[in-house]
Coordinates of C-alpha atoms in Angstrom, one line a residue:
M11 CA -29.9 42.9 -70.9
N12 CA -33.0 42.1 -72.9
A13 CA -34.0 40.8 -76.3
I14 CA -33.9 44.4 -77.7
T15 CA -30.3 45.0 -76.7
N16 CA -29.3 41.5 -77.5
P17 CA -31.3 40.1 -80.3
S18 CA -29.4 36.8 -80.3
G19 CA -30.1 36.1 -76.6
K20 CA -33.0 34.1 -75.1
A21 CA -34.9 34.5 -72.0
F22 CA -33.6 32.3 -69.2
A23 CA -37.0 30.6 -69.0
D24 CA -36.6 29.5 -72.7
L25 CA -33.3 27.6 -71.8
V26 CA -34.7 25.7 -68.9
K27 CA -36.5 22.4 -69.7
P28 CA -39.7 22.1 -67.9
V29 CA -39.5 19.5 -65.2
D30 CA -41.8 16.7 -65.0
R31 CA -43.3 16.8 -61.3
D32 CA -44.1 13.1 -61.4
Q33 CA -40.7 12.2 -62.5
L34 CA -39.1 14.4 -59.7
V35 CA -41.2 12.6 -57.0
H36 CA -40.1 9.3 -58.5
R37 CA -36.4 10.1 -58.4
A38 CA -36.7 11.3 -54.7
V39 CA -38.5 8.2 -53.6
T40 CA -35.9 6.0 -55.4
A41 CA -33.0 7.9 -53.6
L42 CA -34.6 7.5 -50.3
G43 CA -35.1 3.8 -50.9
I44 CA -31.4 3.4 -51.7
I45 CA -30.2 5.3 -48.6
G46 CA -32.6 3.2 -46.4
G47 CA -31.3 0.0 -47.9
V48 CA -27.6 1.0 -47.3
F49 CA -28.5 1.8 -43.7
A50 CA -30.3 -1.5 -43.2
L51 CA -27.3 -3.4 -44.6
T52 CA -24.9 -1.5 -42.3
S53 CA -27.0 -2.1 -39.3
T54 CA -27.2 -5.9 -40.0
L55 CA -23.5 -6.3 -40.6
V56 CA -22.7 -4.3 -37.3
W57 CA -25.3 -6.5 -35.3
M58 CA -23.8 -9.7 -36.8
W59 CA -20.2 -8.8 -36.5
P60 CA -18.7 -10.4 -33.3
S61 CA -17.4 -8.1 -30.5
G62 CA -14.0 -9.3 -29.4
G63 CA -14.1 -7.1 -26.2
N64 CA -17.3 -8.8 -24.8
E65 CA -16.9 -12.2 -26.1
D66 CA -17.4 -14.9 -23.3
P67 CA -14.5 -17.3 -23.3
T68 CA -16.6 -20.0 -21.6
P69 CA -20.0 -19.8 -23.1
G70 CA -21.0 -23.3 -21.9
N71 CA -21.5 -22.1 -18.4
A72 CA -24.8 -20.5 -19.4
S73 CA -25.8 -23.4 -21.7
V74 CA -28.1 -25.8 -20.0
P75 CA -27.9 -28.3 -22.9
A76 CA -24.0 -28.3 -22.9
A77 CA -23.9 -28.8 -19.0
S78 CA -26.5 -31.6 -19.2
L79 CA -24.5 -33.4 -21.9
V80 CA -21.3 -33.2 -19.9
T81 CA -22.7 -34.1 -16.5
G82 CA -24.5 -37.0 -17.9
F83 CA -21.5 -38.3 -19.6
A84 CA -19.4 -37.8 -16.4
R85 CA -21.9 -39.7 -14.3
D86 CA -22.0 -42.6 -16.7
Y87 CA -18.3 -42.6 -17.2
V88 CA -17.5 -42.7 -13.4
T89 CA -20.2 -45.4 -12.7
A90 CA -18.8 -47.6 -15.6
Y91 CA -15.2 -47.0 -14.5
L92 CA -15.8 -48.0 -10.8
S93 CA -17.9 -50.9 -11.8
A94 CA -15.5 -52.4 -14.1
K95 CA -13.4 -55.4 -13.4
A96 CA -10.5 -57.1 -15.0
G97 CA -11.3 -57.9 -18.7
D98 CA -13.8 -55.0 -19.0
E99 CA -11.2 -52.6 -20.6
A100 CA -13.0 -52.6 -23.9
K101 CA -16.1 -51.3 -22.1
L102 CA -14.3 -48.3 -21.0
A103 CA -13.1 -47.4 -24.5
A104 CA -16.4 -45.8 -25.1
Y105 CA -15.5 -43.2 -22.5
V106 CA -11.7 -42.8 -22.4
T107 CA -8.6 -44.0 -24.2
A108 CA -6.4 -45.4 -21.6
N109 CA -3.4 -47.9 -21.7
D110 CA -2.0 -50.2 -18.9
L111 CA -5.3 -50.1 -16.9
H112 CA -5.3 -52.2 -13.6
L113 CA -8.9 -53.2 -12.9
P114 CA -9.9 -55.1 -9.7
P115 CA -10.7 -58.8 -10.2
V116 CA -14.2 -58.4 -8.6
A117 CA -16.5 -55.6 -9.8
A118 CA -17.8 -53.2 -7.4
T119 CA -21.0 -51.1 -7.4
F120 CA -21.3 -47.4 -7.6
T121 CA -24.8 -46.2 -6.6
D122 CA -26.8 -43.2 -5.5
T123 CA -24.8 -41.0 -7.9
D124 CA -24.9 -37.2 -8.0
V125 CA -23.1 -34.4 -9.7
A126 CA -21.4 -32.3 -7.0
F127 CA -19.7 -29.7 -9.3
A128 CA -19.4 -29.0 -13.1
K129 CA -17.8 -26.1 -14.8
Q130 CA -16.3 -25.3 -18.1
V131 CA -12.7 -24.2 -17.7
S132 CA -11.7 -23.4 -21.2
A133 CA -12.6 -23.2 -24.9
T134 CA -10.1 -23.3 -27.8
P135 CA -10.5 -21.4 -31.0
D136 CA -11.1 -24.6 -33.0
G137 CA -14.1 -25.5 -30.9
V138 CA -12.9 -27.8 -28.2
A139 CA -14.5 -27.1 -24.7
V140 CA -12.9 -28.5 -21.6
W141 CA -14.9 -29.3 -18.5
T142 CA -14.3 -30.5 -15.0
V143 CA -16.9 -32.4 -13.3
T144 CA -17.1 -34.0 -9.7
V145 CA -19.4 -37.0 -9.3
S146 CA -20.3 -38.5 -6.0
G147 CA -21.7 -41.9 -5.1
M148 CA -21.7 -44.7 -2.7
V149 CA -19.1 -47.5 -3.5
N150 CA -20.5 -51.0 -2.6
G151 CA -23.2 -49.1 -0.6
D152 CA -25.5 -52.1 -0.5
T153 CA -22.9 -54.4 1.2
A154 CA -20.6 -52.2 3.1
T155 CA -21.2 -51.9 6.8
A156 CA -20.3 -48.3 6.9
A157 CA -20.7 -47.0 3.4
R158 CA -19.6 -43.4 2.8
R159 CA -20.1 -41.1 -0.1
T160 CA -17.0 -40.7 -2.2
Y161 CA -16.1 -38.1 -4.8
Y162 CA -14.4 -38.5 -8.2
R163 CA -13.3 -35.6 -10.4
V164 CA -13.0 -36.2 -14.2
P165 CA -11.7 -33.9 -17.0
I166 CA -14.1 -33.9 -20.0
S167 CA -13.6 -32.5 -23.6
V168 CA -16.4 -31.6 -25.9
Y169 CA -15.9 -31.3 -29.6
S170 CA -18.7 -31.1 -32.2
G171 CA -21.3 -31.9 -29.5
A172 CA -19.5 -35.2 -28.5
P173 CA -18.0 -35.6 -25.0
R174 CA -14.9 -37.6 -24.2
A175 CA -12.9 -38.2 -21.1
A176 CA -9.5 -36.6 -21.2
G177 CA -8.1 -38.8 -18.3
L178 CA -8.9 -41.3 -15.6
P179 CA -11.0 -40.4 -12.6
M180 CA -9.3 -39.0 -9.6
Q181 CA -10.8 -39.5 -6.2
V182 CA -11.0 -36.2 -4.3
A183 CA -12.0 -34.9 -0.8
A184 CA -15.6 -34.3 -0.1
T185 CA -17.1 -30.9 -0.6
P186 CA -16.1 -28.9 2.5
V187 CA -18.9 -27.8 4.9
G188 CA -20.1 -24.3 4.4
V189 CA -20.5 -21.5 6.8
D190 CA -23.6 -20.5 8.6
L191 CA -25.0 -17.1 7.9
R192 CA -27.3 -15.5 10.7
L193 CA -30.7 -14.7 9.6
G194 CA -31.6 -11.0 9.1
Y195 CA -34.7 -11.1 11.2
R196 CA -33.1 -9.8 14.4
N197 CA -36.4 -8.6 16.0
T198 CA -38.8 -10.9 17.6
V199 CA -42.5 -10.1 16.8
S200 CA -45.2 -10.5 19.4
L201 CA -47.8 -13.1 18.2
E202 CA -50.6 -10.7 19.3
S203 CA -49.4 -7.9 17.0
P204 CA -51.3 -7.3 13.7
L205 CA -47.8 -8.0 11.8
A206 CA -47.5 -11.5 13.4
Q207 CA -51.3 -12.3 13.0
T208 CA -51.3 -11.6 9.3
A209 CA -48.0 -13.6 8.8
V210 CA -49.3 -16.6 10.7
G211 CA -52.7 -16.4 9.1
F212 CA -51.2 -16.3 5.7
V213 CA -49.0 -19.5 6.3
T214 CA -51.9 -21.3 7.9
A215 CA -54.1 -20.7 5.1
Y216 CA -51.4 -21.4 2.6
L217 CA -50.7 -24.9 4.1
T218 CA -54.3 -25.8 5.0
G219 CA -56.3 -24.6 2.1
G220 CA -58.0 -21.9 4.1
A221 CA -60.9 -20.2 2.3
D222 CA -59.9 -16.8 3.8
F223 CA -56.5 -16.8 2.0
T224 CA -57.2 -13.7 -0.1
R225 CA -57.5 -11.5 3.0
Y226 CA -53.9 -12.0 3.9
V227 CA -52.4 -11.0 0.5
T228 CA -52.1 -7.8 -1.6
A229 CA -54.0 -7.4 -4.8
D230 CA -50.7 -7.9 -6.8
S231 CA -49.5 -10.9 -5.0
R232 CA -49.1 -14.0 -7.0
E233 CA -49.3 -16.4 -4.2
T234 CA -52.1 -19.1 -4.1
P235 CA -52.6 -21.9 -1.5
I236 CA -51.2 -25.3 -1.9
L237 CA -54.0 -27.5 -3.4
P238 CA -54.9 -30.1 -2.3
A239 CA -54.0 -28.9 1.1
P240 CA -51.0 -31.0 2.5
Y241 CA -51.7 -30.3 6.3
M242 CA -54.6 -30.2 8.6
R243 CA -53.3 -27.8 11.3
V244 CA -50.5 -25.4 11.7
E245 CA -48.8 -24.2 15.0
V246 CA -46.7 -21.2 15.1
M247 CA -43.3 -21.5 16.8
S248 CA -41.9 -17.9 16.4
V249 CA -42.1 -14.8 14.1
G250 CA -39.1 -12.6 13.4
A251 CA -38.8 -9.5 11.4
N252 CA -36.2 -6.9 10.2
V253 CA -38.1 -4.1 11.8
G254 CA -38.7 -3.4 15.5
S255 CA -41.5 -2.4 17.7
D256 CA -43.6 -5.2 16.2
G257 CA -43.7 -3.2 13.0
N258 CA -45.9 -0.4 14.5
S259 CA -44.0 2.3 12.9
A260 CA -43.2 0.5 9.6
T261 CA -44.9 0.2 6.2
Q262 CA -42.9 -2.7 4.9
A263 CA -41.2 -5.7 6.5
E264 CA -39.4 -8.9 5.9
V265 CA -40.8 -11.5 8.2
Y266 CA -39.7 -15.0 8.9
V267 CA -42.4 -17.4 10.3
K268 CA -41.4 -20.8 11.9
V269 CA -44.3 -23.3 12.3
T270 CA -44.9 -26.9 13.0
A271 CA -47.5 -28.4 10.5
R272 CA -49.5 -31.5 11.1
T273 CA -51.0 -33.9 8.6
K274 CA -54.2 -36.1 8.8
N275 CA -52.0 -38.9 10.3
Y276 CA -50.6 -36.5 12.9
T277 CA -47.2 -36.4 11.3
R278 CA -45.5 -33.2 12.4
T279 CA -43.1 -31.2 10.2
S280 CA -41.2 -28.2 11.1
L281 CA -41.3 -25.4 8.3
A282 CA -40.2 -21.9 7.9
Y283 CA -41.4 -19.2 5.5
P284 CA -39.7 -15.8 4.6
L285 CA -42.2 -13.3 3.6
S286 CA -42.3 -9.8 2.2
M287 CA -45.1 -7.7 3.7
R288 CA -46.5 -4.2 3.4
T289 CA -49.3 -2.2 4.8
V290 CA -52.4 -1.5 2.6
E291 CA -54.8 1.1 4.0
G292 CA -53.2 0.5 7.5
R293 CA -53.4 -3.2 7.5
W294 CA -50.5 -5.7 7.0
Q295 CA -50.8 -8.0 4.0
V296 CA -48.2 -10.5 2.3
V297 CA -46.7 -9.6 -1.0
S298 CA -44.7 -12.8 -1.6
I299 CA -43.0 -16.0 -0.3
N300 CA -39.4 -15.1 -0.9
A301 CA -37.0 -17.6 -2.5
T302 CA -34.6 -17.1 0.2
P303 CA -34.5 -15.7 3.7
L304 CA -33.0 -12.4 4.7
L305 CA -29.2 -13.1 5.7
Q306 CA -26.8 -11.0 7.6
S307 CA -23.4 -10.4 5.8
Q308 CA -21.7 -10.2 9.2
P309 CA -22.6 -11.3 12.7
Q310 CA -24.1 -8.4 14.6
A311 CA -25.6 -8.0 18.2
V312 CA -29.4 -7.8 18.5
N313 CA -30.8 -4.4 18.6
E314 CA -34.6 -4.3 19.1
D315 CA -35.1 -0.7 17.9
T316 CA -33.0 -0.7 14.7
P317 CA -34.1 -2.4 11.5
S318 CA -31.7 -5.0 10.5
A319 CA -31.9 -4.3 6.8
P320 CA -28.8 -2.0 6.6
Q321 CA -26.6 -4.8 8.0
T322 CA -28.1 -7.5 5.7
T323 CA -27.8 -8.6 2.0
T324 CA -30.2 -7.2 -0.5
A325 CA -34.0 -8.2 0.0
P326 CA -34.5 -11.7 -1.1
P327 CA -36.2 -12.3 -4.4
P328 CA -39.7 -13.8 -4.6
A329 CA -39.8 -17.4 -5.7
E330 CA -40.1 -17.8 -9.3
R331 CA -43.2 -19.6 -10.8
G332 CA -42.9 -22.3 -13.3

C-alpha cells in the first residue's frame, strides 16, 4: 500500500526517529559497565564468603605466631611452677587460677627447658583456642647427682591473643624412642667408579672450599661451598647408591657419601651427605644436597642388581635455602 492508495498513510521511514550514533555508543558502553560492575561485585562476595566444607577447625596448627605465643607461655609457666615455693602462690596467678596449692618449702630449679610437643586440639565458635604443650627440662640439674630430663604437659587456652593455663602441669613419661628406618642406598659403589669420584669430589670441595667445586655440579644446581671452609681434609668412608653396577647403566642416582672431616686442629668429625645426581654429557654431576636421605619404608634384603627406589619412599627433597 502506498501514498496514492492510502493518502492518509506515511512512509515507515517518516515514522522512525533518526538515531544519534554517538548516543547509541554511549548507551552500549554504559550497559557494559553496569554488567561488569555486577560481575565484579558477585565475584568479590563469593571470594569473601567462608566455605563451611573446607574450613580448618584448628587453624593455629599452621600459624607460627600462635604456636610461638603458646609454647613460650607454656615454657614460662612450667618453669615458674616448678621453681615456686610456699608463699609464691601470688606469682603463679599470672599463669593459672588454682586453689589449695601445696608448694614445697624449698624452691627447686628447672633449667635446660625445651618444648617437646605442641598442638592446637580445638577451637570454639566464640574464638577460644585450646592447646596442649609438653615442656621438658632438668629439675635441680645443677645439684642432683644423676639429673634426668623430665616432661610436663600443660593445657593452654588462648582468647583474643592472650594465653592462660587451663590447669596445673601434669608430669608425663618421656617421649618414646622412635624406630630406625633403613637407608635406601642398598648398593655399595666402588670408590674408583666415576659416580663415586664425582660424589666424593663434590663433598670434599664443599667442605674444604675447593676451587674446583663447579666441575662437580650441574648448571642448574644451587649448591655453593661453605665459606670460610670449616675443614682442611676429607677422608671418604663409604659411598652407597640406589642403583647397581656403580651407576654404569643409569642416568640418575641417589647417592649417600659418608666421610670423616678434619679441622686445622686435627679434630675429626663423621659426616654424611645424601646427594641427587645425574649424568650430563656422559659425566656424573651433583644436582643438590637433599634435606633427608632416601629411606626404605620396609626392611628388605640387599640386591646388587636392582635399584632400591621402588622399595623406598619418594625421593628426598633438596634442602631449602634461607
